[in-house]
PDB file of N, CA, C and O in Angstrom:
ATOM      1  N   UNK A  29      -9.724  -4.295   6.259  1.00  0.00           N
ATOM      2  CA  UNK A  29      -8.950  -3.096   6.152  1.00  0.00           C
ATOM      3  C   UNK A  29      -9.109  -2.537   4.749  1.00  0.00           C
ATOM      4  O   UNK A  29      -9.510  -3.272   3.846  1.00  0.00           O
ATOM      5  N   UNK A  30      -8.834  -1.371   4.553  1.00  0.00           N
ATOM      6  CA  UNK A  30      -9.698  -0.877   3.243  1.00  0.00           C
ATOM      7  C   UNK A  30      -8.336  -0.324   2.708  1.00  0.00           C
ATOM      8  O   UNK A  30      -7.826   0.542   3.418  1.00  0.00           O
ATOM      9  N   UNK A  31      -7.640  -0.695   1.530  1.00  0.00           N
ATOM     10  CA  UNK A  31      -6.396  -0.219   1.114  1.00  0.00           C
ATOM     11  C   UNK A  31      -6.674   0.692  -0.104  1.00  0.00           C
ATOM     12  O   UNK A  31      -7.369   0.318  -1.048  1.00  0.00           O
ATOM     13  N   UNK A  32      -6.261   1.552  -0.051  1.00  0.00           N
ATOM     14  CA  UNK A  32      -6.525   2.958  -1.108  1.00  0.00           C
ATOM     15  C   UNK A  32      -5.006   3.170  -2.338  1.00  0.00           C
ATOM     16  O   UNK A  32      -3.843   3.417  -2.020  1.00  0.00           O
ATOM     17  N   UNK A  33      -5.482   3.000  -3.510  1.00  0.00           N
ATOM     18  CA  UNK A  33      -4.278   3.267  -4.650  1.00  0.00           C
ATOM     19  C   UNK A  33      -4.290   4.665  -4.962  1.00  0.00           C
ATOM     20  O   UNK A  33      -5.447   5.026  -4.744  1.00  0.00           O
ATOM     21  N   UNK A  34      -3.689   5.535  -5.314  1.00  0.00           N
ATOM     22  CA  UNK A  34      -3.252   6.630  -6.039  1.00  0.00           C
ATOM     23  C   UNK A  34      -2.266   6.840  -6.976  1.00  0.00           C
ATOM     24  O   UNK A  34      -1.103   6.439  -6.935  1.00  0.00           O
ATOM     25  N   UNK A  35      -2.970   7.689  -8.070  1.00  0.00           N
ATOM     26  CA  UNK A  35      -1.862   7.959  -9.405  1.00  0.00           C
ATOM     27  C   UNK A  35      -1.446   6.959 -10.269  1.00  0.00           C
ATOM     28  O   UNK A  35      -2.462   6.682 -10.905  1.00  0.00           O
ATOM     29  N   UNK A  36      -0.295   6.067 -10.766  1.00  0.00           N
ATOM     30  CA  UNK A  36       0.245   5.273 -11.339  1.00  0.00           C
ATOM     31  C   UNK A  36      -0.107   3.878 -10.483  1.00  0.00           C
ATOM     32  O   UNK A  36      -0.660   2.933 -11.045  1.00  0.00           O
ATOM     33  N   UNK A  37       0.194   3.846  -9.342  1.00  0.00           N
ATOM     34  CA  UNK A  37      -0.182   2.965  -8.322  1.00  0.00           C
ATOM     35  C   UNK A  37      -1.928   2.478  -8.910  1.00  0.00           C
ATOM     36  O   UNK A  37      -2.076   1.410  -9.504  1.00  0.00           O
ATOM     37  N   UNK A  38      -2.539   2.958  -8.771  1.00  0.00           N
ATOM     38  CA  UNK A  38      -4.136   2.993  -8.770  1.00  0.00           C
ATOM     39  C   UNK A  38      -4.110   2.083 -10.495  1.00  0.00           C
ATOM     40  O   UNK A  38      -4.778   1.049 -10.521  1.00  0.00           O
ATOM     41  N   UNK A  39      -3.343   2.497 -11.870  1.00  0.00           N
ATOM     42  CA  UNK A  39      -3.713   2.356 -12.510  1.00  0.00           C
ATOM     43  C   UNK A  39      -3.066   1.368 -12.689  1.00  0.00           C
ATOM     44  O   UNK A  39      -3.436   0.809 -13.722  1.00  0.00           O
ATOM     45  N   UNK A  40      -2.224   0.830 -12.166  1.00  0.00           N
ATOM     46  CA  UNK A  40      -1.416  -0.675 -12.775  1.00  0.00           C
ATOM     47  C   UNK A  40      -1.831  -1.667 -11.837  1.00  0.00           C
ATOM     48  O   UNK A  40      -1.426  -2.816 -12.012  1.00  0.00           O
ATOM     49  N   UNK A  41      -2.662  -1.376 -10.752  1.00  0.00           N
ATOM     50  CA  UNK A  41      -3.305  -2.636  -9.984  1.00  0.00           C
ATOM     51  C   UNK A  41      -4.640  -2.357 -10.264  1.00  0.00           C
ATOM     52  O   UNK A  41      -5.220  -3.277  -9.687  1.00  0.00           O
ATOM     53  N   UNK A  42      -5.397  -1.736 -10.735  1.00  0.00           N
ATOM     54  CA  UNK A  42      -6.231  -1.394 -11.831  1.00  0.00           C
ATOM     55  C   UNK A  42      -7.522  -1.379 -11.029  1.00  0.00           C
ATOM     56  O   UNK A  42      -8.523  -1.752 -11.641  1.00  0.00           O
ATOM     57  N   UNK A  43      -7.679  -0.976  -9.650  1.00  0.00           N
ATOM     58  CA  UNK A  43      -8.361  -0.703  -8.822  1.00  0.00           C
ATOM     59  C   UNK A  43      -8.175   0.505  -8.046  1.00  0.00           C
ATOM     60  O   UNK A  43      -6.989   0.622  -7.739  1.00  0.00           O
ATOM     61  N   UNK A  44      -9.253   1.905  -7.404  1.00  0.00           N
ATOM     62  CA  UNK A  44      -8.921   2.510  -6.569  1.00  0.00           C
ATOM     63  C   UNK A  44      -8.657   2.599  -5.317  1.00  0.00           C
ATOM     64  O   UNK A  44      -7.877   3.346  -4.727  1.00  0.00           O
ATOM     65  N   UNK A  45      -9.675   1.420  -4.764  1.00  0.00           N
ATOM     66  CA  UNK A  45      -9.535   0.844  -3.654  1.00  0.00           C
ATOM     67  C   UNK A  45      -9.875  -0.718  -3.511  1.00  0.00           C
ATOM     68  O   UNK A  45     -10.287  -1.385  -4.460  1.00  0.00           O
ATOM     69  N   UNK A  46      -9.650  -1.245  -2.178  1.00  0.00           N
ATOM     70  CA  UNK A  46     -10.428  -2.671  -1.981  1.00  0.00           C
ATOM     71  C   UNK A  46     -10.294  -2.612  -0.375  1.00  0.00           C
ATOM     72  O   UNK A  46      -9.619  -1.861   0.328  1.00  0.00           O
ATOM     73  N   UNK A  47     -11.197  -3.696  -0.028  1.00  0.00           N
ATOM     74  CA  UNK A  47     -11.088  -4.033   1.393  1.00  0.00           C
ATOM     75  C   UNK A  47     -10.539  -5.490   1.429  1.00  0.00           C
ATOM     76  O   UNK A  47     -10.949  -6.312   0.609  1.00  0.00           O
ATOM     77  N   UNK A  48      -9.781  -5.756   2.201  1.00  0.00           N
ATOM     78  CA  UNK A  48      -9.163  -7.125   2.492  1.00  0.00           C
ATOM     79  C   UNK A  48      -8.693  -6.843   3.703  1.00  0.00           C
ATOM     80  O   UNK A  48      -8.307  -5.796   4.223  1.00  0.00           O
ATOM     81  N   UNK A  49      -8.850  -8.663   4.309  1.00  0.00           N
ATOM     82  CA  UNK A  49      -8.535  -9.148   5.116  1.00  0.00           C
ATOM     83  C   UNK A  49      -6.943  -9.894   4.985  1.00  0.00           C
ATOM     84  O   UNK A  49      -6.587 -10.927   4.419  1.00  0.00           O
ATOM     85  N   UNK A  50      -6.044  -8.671   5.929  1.00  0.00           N
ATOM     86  CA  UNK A  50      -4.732  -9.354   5.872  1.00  0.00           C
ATOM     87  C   UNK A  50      -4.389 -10.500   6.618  1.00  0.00           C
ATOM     88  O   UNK A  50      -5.095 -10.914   7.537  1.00  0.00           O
ATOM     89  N   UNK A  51      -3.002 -11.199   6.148  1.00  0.00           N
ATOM     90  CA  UNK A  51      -2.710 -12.761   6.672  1.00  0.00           C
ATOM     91  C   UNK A  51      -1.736 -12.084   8.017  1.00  0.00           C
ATOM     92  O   UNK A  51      -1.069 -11.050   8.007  1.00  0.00           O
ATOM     93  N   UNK A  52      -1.922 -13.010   9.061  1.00  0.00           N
ATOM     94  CA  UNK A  52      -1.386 -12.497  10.365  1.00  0.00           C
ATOM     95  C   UNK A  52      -0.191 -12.337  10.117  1.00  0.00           C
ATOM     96  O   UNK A  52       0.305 -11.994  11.190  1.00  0.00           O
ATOM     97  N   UNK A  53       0.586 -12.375   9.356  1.00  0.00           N
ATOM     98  CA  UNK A  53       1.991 -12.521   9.003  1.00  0.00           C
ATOM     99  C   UNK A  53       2.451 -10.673   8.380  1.00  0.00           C
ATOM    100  O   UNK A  53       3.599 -10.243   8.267  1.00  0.00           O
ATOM    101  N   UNK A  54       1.232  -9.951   8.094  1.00  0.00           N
ATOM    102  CA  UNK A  54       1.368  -8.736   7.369  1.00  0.00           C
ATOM    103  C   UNK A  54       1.273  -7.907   9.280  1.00  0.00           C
ATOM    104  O   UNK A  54       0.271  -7.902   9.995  1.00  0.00           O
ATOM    105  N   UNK A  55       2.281  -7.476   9.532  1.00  0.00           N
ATOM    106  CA  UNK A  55       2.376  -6.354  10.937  1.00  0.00           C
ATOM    107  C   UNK A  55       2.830  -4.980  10.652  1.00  0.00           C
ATOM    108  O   UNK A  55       2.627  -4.021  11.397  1.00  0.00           O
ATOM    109  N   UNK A  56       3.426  -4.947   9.582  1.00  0.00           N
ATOM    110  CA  UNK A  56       4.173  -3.575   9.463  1.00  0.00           C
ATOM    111  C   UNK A  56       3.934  -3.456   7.855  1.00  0.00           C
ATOM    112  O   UNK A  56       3.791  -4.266   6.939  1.00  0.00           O
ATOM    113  N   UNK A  57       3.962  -2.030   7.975  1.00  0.00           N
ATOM    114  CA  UNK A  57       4.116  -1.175   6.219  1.00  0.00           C
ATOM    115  C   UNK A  57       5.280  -1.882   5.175  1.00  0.00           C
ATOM    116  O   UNK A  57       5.295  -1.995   3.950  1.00  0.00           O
ATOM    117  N   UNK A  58       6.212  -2.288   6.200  1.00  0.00           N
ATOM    118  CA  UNK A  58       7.497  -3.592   4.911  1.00  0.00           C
ATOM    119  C   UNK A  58       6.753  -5.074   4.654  1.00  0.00           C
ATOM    120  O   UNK A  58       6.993  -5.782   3.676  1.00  0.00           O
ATOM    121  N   UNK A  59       5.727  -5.432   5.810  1.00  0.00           N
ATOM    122  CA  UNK A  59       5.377  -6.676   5.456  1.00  0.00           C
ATOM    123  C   UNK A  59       3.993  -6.600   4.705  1.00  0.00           C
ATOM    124  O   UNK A  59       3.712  -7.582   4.018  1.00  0.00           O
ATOM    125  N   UNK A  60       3.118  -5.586   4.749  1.00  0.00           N
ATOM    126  CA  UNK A  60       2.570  -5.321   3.959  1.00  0.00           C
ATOM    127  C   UNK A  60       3.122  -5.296   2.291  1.00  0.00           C
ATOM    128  O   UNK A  60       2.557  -6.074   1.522  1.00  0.00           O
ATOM    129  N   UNK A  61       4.273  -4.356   1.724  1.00  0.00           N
ATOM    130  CA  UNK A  61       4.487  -3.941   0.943  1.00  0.00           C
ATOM    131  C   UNK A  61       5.641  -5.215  -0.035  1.00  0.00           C
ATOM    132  O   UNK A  61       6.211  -5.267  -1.124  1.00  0.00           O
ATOM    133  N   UNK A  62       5.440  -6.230   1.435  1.00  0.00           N
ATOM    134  CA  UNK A  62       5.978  -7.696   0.712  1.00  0.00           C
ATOM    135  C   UNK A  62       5.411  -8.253   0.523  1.00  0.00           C
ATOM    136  O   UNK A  62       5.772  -9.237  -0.123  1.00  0.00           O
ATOM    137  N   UNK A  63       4.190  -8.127   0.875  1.00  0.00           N
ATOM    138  CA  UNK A  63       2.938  -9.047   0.810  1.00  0.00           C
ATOM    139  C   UNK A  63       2.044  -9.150  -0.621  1.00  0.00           C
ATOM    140  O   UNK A  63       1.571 -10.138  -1.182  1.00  0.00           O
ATOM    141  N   UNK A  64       2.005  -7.568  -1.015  1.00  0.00           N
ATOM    142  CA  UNK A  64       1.081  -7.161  -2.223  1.00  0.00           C
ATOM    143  C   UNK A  64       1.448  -7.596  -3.493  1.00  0.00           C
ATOM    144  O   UNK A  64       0.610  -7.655  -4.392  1.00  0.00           O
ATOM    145  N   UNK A  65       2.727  -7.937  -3.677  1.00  0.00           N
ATOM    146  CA  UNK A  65       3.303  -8.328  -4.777  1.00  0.00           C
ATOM    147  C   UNK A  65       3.000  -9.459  -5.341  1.00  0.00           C
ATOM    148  O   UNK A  65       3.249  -9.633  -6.534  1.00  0.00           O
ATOM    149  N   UNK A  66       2.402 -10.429  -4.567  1.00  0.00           N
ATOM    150  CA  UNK A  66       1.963 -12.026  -4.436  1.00  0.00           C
ATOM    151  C   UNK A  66       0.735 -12.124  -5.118  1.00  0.00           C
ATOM    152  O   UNK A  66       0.486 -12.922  -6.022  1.00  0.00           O
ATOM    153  N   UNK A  67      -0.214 -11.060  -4.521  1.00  0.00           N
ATOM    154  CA  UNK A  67      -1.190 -11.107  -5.195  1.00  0.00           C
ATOM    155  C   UNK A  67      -1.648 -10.670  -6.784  1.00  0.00           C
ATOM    156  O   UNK A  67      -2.779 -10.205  -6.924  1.00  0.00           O
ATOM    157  N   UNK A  68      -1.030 -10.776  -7.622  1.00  0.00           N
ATOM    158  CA  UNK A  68      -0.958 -10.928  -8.966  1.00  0.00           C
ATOM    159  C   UNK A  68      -0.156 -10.186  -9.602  1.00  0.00           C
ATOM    160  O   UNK A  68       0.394  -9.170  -9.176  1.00  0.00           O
ATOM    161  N   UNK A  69      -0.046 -10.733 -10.790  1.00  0.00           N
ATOM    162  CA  UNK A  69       1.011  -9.769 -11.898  1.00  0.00           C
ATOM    163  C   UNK A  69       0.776  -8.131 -11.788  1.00  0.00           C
ATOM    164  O   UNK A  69       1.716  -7.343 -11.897  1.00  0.00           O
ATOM    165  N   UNK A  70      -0.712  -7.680 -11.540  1.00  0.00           N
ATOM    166  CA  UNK A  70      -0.840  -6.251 -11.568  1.00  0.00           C
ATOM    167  C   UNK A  70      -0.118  -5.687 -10.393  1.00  0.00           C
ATOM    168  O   UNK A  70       0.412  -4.579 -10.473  1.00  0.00           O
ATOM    169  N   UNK A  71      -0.084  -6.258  -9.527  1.00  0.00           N
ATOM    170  CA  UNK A  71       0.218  -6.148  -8.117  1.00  0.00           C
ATOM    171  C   UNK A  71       1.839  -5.820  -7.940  1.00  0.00           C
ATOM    172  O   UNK A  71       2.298  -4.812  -7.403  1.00  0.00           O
ATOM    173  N   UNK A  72       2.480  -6.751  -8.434  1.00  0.00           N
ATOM    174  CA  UNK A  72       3.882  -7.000  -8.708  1.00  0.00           C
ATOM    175  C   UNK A  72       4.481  -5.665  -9.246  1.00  0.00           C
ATOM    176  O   UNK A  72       5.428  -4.985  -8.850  1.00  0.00           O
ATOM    177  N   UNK A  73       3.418  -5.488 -10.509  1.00  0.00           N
ATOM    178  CA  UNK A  73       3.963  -4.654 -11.896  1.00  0.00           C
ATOM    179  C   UNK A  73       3.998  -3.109 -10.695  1.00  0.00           C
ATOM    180  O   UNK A  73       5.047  -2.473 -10.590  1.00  0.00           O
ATOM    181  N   UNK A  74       3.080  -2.810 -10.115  1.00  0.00           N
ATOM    182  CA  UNK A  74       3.061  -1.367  -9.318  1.00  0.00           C
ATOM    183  C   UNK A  74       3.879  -1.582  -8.126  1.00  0.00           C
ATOM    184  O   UNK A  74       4.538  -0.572  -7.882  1.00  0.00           O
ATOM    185  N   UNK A  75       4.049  -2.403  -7.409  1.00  0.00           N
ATOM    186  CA  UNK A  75       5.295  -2.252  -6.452  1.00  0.00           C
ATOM    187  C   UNK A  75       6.356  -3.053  -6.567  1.00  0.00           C
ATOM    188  O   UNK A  75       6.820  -3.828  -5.730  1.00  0.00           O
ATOM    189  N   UNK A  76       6.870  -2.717  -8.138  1.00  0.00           N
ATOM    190  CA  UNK A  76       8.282  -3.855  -8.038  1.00  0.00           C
ATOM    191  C   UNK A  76       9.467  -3.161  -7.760  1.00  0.00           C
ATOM    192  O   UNK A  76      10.579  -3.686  -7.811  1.00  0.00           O
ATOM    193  N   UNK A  77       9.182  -1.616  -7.373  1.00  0.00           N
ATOM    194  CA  UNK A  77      10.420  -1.416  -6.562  1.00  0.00           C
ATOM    195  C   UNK A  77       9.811  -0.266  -4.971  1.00  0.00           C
ATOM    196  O   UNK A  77       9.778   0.954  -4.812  1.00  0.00           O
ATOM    197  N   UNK A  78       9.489  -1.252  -4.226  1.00  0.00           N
ATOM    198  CA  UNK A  78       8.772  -1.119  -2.844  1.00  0.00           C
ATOM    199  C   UNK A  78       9.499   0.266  -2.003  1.00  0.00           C
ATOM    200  O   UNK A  78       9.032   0.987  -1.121  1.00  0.00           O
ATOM    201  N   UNK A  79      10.546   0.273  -2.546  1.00  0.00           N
ATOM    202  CA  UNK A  79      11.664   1.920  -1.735  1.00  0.00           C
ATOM    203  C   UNK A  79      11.049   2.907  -2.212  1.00  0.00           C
ATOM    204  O   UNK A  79      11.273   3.931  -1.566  1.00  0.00           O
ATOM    205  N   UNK A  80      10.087   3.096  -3.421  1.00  0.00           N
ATOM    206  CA  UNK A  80       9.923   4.312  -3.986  1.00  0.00           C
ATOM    207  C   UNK A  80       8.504   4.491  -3.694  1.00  0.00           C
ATOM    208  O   UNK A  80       8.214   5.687  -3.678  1.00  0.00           O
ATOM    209  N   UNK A  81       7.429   3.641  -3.437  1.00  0.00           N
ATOM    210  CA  UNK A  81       6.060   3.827  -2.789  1.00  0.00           C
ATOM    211  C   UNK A  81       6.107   4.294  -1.323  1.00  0.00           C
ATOM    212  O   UNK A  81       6.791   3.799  -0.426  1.00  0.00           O
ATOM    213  N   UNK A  82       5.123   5.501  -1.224  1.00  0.00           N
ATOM    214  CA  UNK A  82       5.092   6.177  -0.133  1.00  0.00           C
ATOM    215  C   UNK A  82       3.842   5.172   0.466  1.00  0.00           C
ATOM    216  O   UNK A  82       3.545   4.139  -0.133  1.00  0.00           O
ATOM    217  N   UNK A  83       3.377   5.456   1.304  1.00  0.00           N
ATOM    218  CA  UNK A  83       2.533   4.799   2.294  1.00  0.00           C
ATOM    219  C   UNK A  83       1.771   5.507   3.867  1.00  0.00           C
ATOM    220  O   UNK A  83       2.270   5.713   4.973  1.00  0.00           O
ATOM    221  N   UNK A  84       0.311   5.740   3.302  1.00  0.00           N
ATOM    222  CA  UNK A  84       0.176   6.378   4.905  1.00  0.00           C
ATOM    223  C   UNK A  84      -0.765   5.763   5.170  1.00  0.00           C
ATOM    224  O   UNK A  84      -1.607   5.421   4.340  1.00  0.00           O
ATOM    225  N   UNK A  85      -0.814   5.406   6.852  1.00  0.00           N
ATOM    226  CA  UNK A  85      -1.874   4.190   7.824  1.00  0.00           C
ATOM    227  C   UNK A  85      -2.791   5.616   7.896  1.00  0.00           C
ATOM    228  O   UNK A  85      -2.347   6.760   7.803  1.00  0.00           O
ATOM    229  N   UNK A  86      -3.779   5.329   8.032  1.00  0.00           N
ATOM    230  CA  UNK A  86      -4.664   6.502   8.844  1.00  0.00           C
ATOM    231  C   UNK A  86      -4.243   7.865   8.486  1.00  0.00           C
ATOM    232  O   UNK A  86      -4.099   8.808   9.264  1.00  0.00           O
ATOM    233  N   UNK A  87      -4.056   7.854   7.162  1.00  0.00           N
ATOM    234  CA  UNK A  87      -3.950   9.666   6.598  1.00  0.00           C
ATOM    235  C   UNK A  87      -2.711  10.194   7.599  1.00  0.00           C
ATOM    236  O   UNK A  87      -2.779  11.248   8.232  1.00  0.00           O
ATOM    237  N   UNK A  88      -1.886   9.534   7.623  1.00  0.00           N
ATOM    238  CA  UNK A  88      -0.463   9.369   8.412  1.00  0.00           C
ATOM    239  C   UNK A  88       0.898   9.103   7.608  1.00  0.00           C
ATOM    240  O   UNK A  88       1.367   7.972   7.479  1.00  0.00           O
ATOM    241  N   UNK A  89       1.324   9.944   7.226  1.00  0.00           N
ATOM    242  CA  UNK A  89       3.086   9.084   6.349  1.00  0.00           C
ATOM    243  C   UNK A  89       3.218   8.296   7.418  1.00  0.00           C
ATOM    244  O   UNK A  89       2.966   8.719   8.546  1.00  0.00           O
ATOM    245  N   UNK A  90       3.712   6.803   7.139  1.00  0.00           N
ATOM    246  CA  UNK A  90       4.536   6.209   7.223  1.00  0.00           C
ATOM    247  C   UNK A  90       5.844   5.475   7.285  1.00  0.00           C
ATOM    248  O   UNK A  90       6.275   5.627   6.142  1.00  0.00           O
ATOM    249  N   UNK A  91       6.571   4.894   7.830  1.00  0.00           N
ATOM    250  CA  UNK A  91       7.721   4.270   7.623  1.00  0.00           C
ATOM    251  C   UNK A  91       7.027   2.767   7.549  1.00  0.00           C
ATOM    252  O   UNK A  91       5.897   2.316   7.736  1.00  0.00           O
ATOM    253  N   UNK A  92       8.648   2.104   7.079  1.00  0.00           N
ATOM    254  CA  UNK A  92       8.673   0.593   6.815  1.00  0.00           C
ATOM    255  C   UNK A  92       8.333  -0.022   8.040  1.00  0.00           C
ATOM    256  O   UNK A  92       7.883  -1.149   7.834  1.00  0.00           O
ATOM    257  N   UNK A  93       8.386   0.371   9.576  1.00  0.00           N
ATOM    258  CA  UNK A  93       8.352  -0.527  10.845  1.00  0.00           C
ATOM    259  C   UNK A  93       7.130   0.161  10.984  1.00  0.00           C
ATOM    260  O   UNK A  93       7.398   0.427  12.156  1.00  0.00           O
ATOM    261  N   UNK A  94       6.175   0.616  10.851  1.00  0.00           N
ATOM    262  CA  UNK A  94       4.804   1.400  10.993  1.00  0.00           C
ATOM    263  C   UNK A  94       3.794   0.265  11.303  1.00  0.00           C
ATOM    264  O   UNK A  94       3.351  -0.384  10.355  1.00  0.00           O
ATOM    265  N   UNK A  95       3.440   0.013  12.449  1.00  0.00           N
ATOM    266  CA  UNK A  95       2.139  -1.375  12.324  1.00  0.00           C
ATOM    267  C   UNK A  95       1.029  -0.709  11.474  1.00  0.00           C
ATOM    268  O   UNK A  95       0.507   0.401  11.369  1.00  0.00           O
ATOM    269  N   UNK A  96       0.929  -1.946  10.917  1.00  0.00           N
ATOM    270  CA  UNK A  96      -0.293  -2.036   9.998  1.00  0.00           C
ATOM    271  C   UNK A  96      -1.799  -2.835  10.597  1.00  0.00           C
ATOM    272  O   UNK A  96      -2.888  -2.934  10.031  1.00  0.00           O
ATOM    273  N   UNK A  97      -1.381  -3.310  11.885  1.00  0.00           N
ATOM    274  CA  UNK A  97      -2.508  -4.708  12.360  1.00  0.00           C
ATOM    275  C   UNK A  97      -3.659  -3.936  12.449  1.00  0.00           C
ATOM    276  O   UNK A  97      -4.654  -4.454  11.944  1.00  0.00           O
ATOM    277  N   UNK A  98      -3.841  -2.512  13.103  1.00  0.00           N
ATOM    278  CA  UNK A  98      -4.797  -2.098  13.571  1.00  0.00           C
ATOM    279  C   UNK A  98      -5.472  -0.811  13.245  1.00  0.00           C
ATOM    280  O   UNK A  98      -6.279  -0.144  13.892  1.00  0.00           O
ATOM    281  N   UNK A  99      -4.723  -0.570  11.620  1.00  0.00           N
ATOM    282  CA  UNK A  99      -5.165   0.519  10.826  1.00  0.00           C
ATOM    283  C   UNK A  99      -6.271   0.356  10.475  1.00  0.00           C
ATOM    284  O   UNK A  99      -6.726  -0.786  10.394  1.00  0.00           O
ATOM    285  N   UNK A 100      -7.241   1.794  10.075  1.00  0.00           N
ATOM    286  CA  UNK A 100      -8.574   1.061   9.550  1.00  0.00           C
ATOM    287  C   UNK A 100      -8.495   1.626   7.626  1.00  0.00           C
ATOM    288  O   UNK A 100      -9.373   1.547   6.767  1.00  0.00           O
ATOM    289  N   UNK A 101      -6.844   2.256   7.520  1.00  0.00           N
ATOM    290  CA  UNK A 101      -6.778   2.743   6.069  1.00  0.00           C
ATOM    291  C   UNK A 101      -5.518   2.813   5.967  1.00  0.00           C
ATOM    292  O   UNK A 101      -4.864   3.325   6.876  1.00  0.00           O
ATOM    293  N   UNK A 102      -4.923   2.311   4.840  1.00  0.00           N
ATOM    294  CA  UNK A 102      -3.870   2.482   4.483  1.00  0.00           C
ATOM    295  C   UNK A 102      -3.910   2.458   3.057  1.00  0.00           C
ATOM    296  O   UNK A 102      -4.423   1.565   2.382  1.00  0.00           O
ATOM    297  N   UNK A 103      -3.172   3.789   2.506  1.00  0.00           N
ATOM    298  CA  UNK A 103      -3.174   4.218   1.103  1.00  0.00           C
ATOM    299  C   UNK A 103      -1.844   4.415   0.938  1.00  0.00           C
ATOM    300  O   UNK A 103      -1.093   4.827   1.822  1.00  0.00           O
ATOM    301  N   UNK A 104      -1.447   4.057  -0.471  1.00  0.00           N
ATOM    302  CA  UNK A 104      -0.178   3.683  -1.136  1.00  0.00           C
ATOM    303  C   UNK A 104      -0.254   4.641  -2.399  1.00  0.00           C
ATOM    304  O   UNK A 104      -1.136   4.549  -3.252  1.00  0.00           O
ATOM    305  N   UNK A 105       0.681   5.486  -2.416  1.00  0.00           N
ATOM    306  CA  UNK A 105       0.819   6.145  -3.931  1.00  0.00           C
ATOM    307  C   UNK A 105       2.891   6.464  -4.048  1.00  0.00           C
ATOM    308  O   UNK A 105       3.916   6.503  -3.367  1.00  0.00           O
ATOM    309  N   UNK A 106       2.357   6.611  -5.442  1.00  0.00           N
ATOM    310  CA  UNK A 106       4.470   6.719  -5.813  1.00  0.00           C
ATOM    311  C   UNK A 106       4.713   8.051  -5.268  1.00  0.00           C
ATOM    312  O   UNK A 106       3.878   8.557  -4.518  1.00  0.00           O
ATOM    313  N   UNK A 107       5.551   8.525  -5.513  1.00  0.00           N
ATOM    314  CA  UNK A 107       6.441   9.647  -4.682  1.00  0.00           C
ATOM    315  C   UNK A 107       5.807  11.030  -5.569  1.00  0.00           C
ATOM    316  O   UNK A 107       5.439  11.256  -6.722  1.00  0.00           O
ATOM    317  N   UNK A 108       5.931  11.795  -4.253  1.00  0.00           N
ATOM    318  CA  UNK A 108       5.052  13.061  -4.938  1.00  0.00           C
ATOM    319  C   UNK A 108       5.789  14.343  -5.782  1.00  0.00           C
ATOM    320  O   UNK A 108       6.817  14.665  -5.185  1.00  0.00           O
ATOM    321  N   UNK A 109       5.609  14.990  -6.741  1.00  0.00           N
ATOM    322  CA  UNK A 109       6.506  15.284  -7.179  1.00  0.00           C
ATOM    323  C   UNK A 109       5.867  17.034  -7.394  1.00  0.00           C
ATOM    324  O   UNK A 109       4.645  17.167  -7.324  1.00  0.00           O
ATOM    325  N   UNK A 110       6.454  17.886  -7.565  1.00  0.00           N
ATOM    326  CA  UNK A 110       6.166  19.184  -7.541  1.00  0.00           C
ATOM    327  C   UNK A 110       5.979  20.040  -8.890  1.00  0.00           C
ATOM    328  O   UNK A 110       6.597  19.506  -9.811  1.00  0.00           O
ATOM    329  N   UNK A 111       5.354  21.131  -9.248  1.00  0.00           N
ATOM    330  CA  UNK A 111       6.116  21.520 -10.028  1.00  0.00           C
ATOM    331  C   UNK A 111       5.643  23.105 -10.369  1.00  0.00           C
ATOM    332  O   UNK A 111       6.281  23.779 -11.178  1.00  0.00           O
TER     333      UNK A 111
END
């Protein structure tokens, strides 16, 4: 599955994208977004408060119950702001 960073997101896990293979335990956009934190301090540092990252499967907003098993993209950026 190919996970896509944007904005602040992108620069504190210090990658734009990656492909990984999730653990069967990741089904939804909340277990995803509990999941990423594990994988290292950079990881942690960009979603240590998981309510404020937006999230879309397939160029799709998302919610927290959103399956994730059978997306072929899911991109994560902080909240969009206007101006």
């Amino acid at each position: 599955m190919k996970l896509v960073y944007f904005s602040w997101v992108k620069d504190r896990i210090g990658v734009a994208e990656e492909t990984v293979d999730l653990p069967g335990h990741v089904k939804t956009v909340a277990d995803l977004l509990a999941w990423l934190p594990g994988r290292g301090a950079n990881f942690a540092d960009a979603l240590a408060e998981p309510a404020i990252i937006r999230v879309a499967v397939d160029q799709e907003y998302a919610t927290p119950d959103v399956d994730v098993t059978k997306a072929s993209e899911i991109a994560l950026f902080p909240p969009v702001t206007g101006g």
